[in-house]
Amino acid sequence: MSKEASLKFHMNLGMLIRSAHNSMTERFVKNVFKSGLDISMDQWMVLGPIWQLGSPSQKDLGEICLRDKSSITRIIDSLEGKSLVVRVSDQIDHRIKRVILTNAGKQLFYDVLPIMEKTREEVRGQISEEEIEIFKNVLSKIIKNLNSKA
Amino acid sequence: MSKEASLKFHMNLGMLIRSAHNSMTERFVKNVFKSGLDISMDQWMVLGPIWQLGSPSQKDLGEICLRDKSSITRIIDSLEGKSLVVRVSDQIDHRIKRVILTNAGKQLFYDVLPIMEKTREEVRGQISEEEIEIFKNVLSKIIKNLNSKA
DNA sequence: TTTTTTTAGTTGCAATTGCAACTAAAATAA
DNA sequence: TTATTTTAGTTGCAATTGCAACTAAAAAAA
């Protein structure tokens, strides 16, 4: 591959990924706002796993969401500030804080679910299921490639 | 699709994209550092188009890099601070500032090119050319989907 | 047991983001 | 011509990021 071609490829990839991510987040926030609700993409990305897992630790959430633990701390702070979740110290291991949805948190989750579904449709548009599968697969592989060897 | 399945899909997609982007940037910066050079991913992403286009306006760079104009302003500020580029007012339209590589900028560009190539190899790993093509295609489609209809 | 190391979570920090408000110049309308 | 609108770029701002340093608790080593 020529230097020019490889340059073009790599530049585009990074920029495309960044831009796609920004657009998706922006659209989600817009759709949430239009529905009169109030939750950021980050908060939602944490709320879902809490709902699925029941009472995950913050460490669990960090691993699932692929985020730094300090980011999780702050997102949980904001969710707790809105009374959507509560932190509960683990009975056995007092270092661990388990995060649990309040009733308001569960309600919001169910309210946002159809908005997320709508956003998902808008993001996907005419992209085929097969393409999406490959897309997610490539993303996973990239992450694996970069996290394995130093 | 069940609510659970669709939830899972969307959560993962956003998180995967974010994480892949972070990992790629981190790896690039690490490789640059190991080579004793000094340039951030953002600076590099702007440097390439300047090299390709010769003397683009900041607006051009924003469109190519899919970035806000204020981000471009600040990245050019930092490149100018390192004497890698200079701003030159357009002779005809005095609103426009054209960005031009200095000799040091050109030198750095050529020095970083093989590092970018190496990073690209590490990012791609065993992912096939075909998968990468579909991957980029899906990214472009997603961006198009979200920028067309309000 | 006591000491050391590891782990979970929090906080301080400096860098980066895009939006919105702004300046200055050009294009268009009046 | 003069007045208005649009455009290119800059700056202020508040929010968000991950790293590094920190606290407190648990696990492992002594």
CSV table of C-alpha atoms (C1' of nucleotides) in Angstrom, one decimal, chain C:
chain,number,residue,atom,x,y,z
C,1,DT,C1',-0.2,-12.1,65.5
C,2,DT,C1',1.8,-7.9,62.7
C,3,DT,C1',3.4,-6.2,58.3
C,4,DT,C1',3.0,-5.7,53.4
C,5,DT,C1',0.5,-5.8,49.3
C,6,DT,C1',-3.6,-5.5,46.7
C,7,DT,C1',-8.1,-3.8,45.7
C,8,DA,C1',-12.4,-0.5,45.4
C,9,DG,C1',-13.5,3.8,45.3
C,10,DT,C1',-12.8,9.1,45.7
C,11,DT,C1',-10.7,13.4,44.6
C,12,DG,C1',-7.4,16.8,42.5
C,13,DC,C1',-5.8,18.1,38.3
C,14,DA,C1',-4.8,19.6,33.7
C,15,DA,C1',-6.3,18.8,29.1
C,16,DT,C1',-10.0,18.7,25.8
C,17,DT,C1',-14.7,19.1,24.2
C,18,DG,C1',-18.5,21.7,21.6
C,19,DC,C1',-21.7,25.4,22.2
C,20,DA,C1',-22.7,30.2,22.2
C,21,DA,C1',-21.3,34.8,22.0
C,22,DC,C1',-18.3,37.6,19.9
C,23,DT,C1',-15.2,40.2,16.1
C,24,DA,C1',-14.1,41.3,11.6
C,25,DA,C1',-14.6,40.8,6.9
C,26,DA,C1',-17.3,39.7,2.7
C,27,DA,C1',-21.6,39.2,0.2
C,28,DT,C1',-26.1,40.6,-0.5
C,29,DA,C1',-30.1,43.7,-0.3
C,30,DA,C1',-32.0,48.1,-0.1
